[in-house]
Coordinates of N, CA and C in Angstrom, one line a residue:
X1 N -9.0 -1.2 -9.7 CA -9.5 -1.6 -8.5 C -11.1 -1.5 -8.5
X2 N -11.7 -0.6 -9.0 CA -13.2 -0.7 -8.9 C -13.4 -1.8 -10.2
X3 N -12.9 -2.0 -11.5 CA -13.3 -2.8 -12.2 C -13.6 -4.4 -10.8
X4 N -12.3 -4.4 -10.6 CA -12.4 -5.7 -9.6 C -13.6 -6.0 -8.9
X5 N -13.6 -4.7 -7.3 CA -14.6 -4.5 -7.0 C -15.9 -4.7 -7.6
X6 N -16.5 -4.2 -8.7 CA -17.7 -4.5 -9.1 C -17.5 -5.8 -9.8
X7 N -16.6 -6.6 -10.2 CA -16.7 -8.2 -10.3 C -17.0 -9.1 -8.9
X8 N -16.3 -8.6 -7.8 CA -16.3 -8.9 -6.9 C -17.5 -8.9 -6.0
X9 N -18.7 -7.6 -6.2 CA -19.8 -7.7 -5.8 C -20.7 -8.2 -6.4
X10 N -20.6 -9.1 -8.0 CA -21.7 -9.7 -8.6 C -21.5 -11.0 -8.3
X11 N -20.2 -11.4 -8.3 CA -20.4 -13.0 -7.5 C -20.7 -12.9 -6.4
X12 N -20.3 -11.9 -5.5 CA -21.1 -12.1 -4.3 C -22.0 -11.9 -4.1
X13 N -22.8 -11.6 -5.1 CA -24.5 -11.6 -4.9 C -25.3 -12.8 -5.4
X14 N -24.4 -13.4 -6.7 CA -24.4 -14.8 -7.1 C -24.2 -15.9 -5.5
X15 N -23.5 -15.8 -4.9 CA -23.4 -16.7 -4.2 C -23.2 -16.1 -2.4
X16 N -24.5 -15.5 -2.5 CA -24.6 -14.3 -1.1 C -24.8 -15.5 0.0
X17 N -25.1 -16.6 0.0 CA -25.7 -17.6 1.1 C -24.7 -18.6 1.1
X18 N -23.2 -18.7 0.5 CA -22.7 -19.3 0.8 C -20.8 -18.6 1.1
X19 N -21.2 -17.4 0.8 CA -19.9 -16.4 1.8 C -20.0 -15.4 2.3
X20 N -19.4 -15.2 3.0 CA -19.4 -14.4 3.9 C -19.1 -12.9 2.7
X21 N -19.1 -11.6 4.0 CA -19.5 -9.7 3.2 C -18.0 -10.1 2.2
X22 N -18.2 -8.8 1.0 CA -17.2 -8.5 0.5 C -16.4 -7.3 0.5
X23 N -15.6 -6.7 0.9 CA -15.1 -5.5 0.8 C -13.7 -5.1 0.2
X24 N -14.1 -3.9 -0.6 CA -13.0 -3.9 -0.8 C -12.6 -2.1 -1.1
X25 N -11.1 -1.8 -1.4 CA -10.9 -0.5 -1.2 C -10.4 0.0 -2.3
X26 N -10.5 1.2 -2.8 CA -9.7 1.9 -4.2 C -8.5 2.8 -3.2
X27 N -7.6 2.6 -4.4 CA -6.2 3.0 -3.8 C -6.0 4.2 -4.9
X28 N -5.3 5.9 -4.5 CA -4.4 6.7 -5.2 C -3.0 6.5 -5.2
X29 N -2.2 6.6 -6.4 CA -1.0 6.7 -6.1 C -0.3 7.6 -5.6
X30 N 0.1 7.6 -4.5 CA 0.3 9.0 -3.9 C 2.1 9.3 -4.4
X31 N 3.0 8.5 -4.6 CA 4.4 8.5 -5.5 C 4.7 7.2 -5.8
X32 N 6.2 7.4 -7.0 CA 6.4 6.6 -7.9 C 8.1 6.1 -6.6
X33 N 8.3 4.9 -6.4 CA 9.4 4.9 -5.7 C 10.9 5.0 -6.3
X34 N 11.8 4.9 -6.3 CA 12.9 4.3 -7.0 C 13.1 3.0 -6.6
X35 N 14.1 2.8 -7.5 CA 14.4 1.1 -7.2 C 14.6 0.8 -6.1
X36 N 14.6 -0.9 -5.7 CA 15.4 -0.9 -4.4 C 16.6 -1.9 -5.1
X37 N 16.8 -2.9 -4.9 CA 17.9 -3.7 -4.6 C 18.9 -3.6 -6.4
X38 N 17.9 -3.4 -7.5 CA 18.1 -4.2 -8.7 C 17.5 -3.0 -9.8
X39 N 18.6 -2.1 -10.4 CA 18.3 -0.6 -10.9 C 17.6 -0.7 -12.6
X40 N 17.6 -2.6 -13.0 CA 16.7 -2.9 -14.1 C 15.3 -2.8 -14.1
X41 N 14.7 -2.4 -12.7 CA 13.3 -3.2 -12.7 C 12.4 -2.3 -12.7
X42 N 11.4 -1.9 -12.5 CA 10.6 -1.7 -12.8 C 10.5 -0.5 -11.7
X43 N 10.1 0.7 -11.5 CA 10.1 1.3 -10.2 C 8.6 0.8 -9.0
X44 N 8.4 0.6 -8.1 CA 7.5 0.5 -7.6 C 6.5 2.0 -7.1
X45 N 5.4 1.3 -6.5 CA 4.7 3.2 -6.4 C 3.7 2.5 -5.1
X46 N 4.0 3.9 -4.6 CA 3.3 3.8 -3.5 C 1.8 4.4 -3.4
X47 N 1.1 3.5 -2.9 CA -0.7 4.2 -2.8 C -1.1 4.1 -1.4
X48 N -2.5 5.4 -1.2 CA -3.1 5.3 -0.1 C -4.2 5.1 -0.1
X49 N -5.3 4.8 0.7 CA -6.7 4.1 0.2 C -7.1 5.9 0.2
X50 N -8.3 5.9 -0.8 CA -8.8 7.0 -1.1 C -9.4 7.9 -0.1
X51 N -10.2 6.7 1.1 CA -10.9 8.2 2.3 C -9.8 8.4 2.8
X52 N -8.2 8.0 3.3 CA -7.6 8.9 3.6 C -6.8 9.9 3.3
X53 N -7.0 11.1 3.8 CA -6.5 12.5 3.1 C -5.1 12.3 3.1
X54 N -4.1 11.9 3.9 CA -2.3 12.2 3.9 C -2.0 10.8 4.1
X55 N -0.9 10.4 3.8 CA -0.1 9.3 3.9 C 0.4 9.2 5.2
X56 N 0.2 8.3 6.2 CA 0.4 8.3 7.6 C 2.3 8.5 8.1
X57 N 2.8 9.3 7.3 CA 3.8 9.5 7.5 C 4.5 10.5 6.4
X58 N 5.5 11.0 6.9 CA 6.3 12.6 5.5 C 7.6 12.4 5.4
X59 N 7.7 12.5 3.9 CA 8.7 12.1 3.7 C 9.8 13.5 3.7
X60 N 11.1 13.5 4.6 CA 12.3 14.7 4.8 C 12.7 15.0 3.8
X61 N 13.4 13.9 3.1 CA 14.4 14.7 2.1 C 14.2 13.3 0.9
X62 N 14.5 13.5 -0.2 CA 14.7 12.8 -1.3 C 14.0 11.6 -1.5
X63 N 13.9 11.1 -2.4 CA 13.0 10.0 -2.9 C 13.0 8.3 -2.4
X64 N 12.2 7.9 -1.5 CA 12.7 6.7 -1.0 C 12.6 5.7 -2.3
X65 N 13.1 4.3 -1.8 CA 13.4 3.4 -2.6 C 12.3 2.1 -1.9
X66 N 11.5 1.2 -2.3 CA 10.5 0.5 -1.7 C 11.9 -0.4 -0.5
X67 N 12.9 -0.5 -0.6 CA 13.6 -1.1 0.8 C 13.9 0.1 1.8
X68 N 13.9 1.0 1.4 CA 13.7 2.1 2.6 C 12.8 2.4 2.9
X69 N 11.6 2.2 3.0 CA 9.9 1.6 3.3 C 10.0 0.5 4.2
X70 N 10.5 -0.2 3.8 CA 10.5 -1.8 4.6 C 11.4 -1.6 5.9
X71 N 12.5 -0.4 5.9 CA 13.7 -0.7 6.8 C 12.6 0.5 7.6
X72 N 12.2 1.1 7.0 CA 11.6 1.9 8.0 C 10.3 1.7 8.8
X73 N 9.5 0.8 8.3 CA 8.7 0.2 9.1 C 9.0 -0.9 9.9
X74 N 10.0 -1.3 9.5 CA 10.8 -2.8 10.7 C 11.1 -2.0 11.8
X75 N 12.3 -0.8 11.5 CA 12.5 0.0 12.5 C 11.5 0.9 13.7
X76 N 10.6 0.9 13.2 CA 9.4 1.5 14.4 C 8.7 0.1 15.0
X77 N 8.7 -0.5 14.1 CA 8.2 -2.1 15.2 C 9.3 -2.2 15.9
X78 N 10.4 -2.3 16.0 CA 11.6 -2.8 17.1 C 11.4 -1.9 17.9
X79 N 11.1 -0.3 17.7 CA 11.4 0.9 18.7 C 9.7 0.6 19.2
X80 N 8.9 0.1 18.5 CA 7.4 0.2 19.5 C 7.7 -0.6 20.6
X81 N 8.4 -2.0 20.1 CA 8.9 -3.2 21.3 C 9.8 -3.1 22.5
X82 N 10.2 -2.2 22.1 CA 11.6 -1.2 22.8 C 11.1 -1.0 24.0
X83 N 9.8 -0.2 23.9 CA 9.2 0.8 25.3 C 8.9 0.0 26.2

């Protein structure tokens, strides 16, 4: 991500008058997921941007899978909608 980043700040200094700011963020891996749907592939991993200290949420018991991520953020949008 910083390799990027500093690509991403030399063109935009190359061509500062015809785009707009550039920003961008470095990510930690904060864990490695297990599969979700398909137990061949690859595991996914979860990251947080670097200034923040904790993962905006804790994980109870055992290792989620990146579709128990998804079901669990669908599920707090329906219950935000809920109120």
């Amino acid at each position: 991500a910083s390799y990027d980043a500093a690509i991403a700040a030399y063109f935009a200094k190359e061509t500062a008058s015809t785009s707009g700011p550039v920003l961008s963020r470095d990510h930690v891996q904060e864990r490695v997921l297990k599969y979700g749907c398909n137990p061949h592939q690859k595991p996914a991993s979860l990251s947080r941007v670097v200034s923040a200290k904790t993962m905006p949420f804790k994980f109870l018991n055992g290792n989620p899978g990146y579709i128990n991520l998804l079901d669990a953020a669908n599920a707090w949008q329906l219950l935000r909608e809920l109120r």
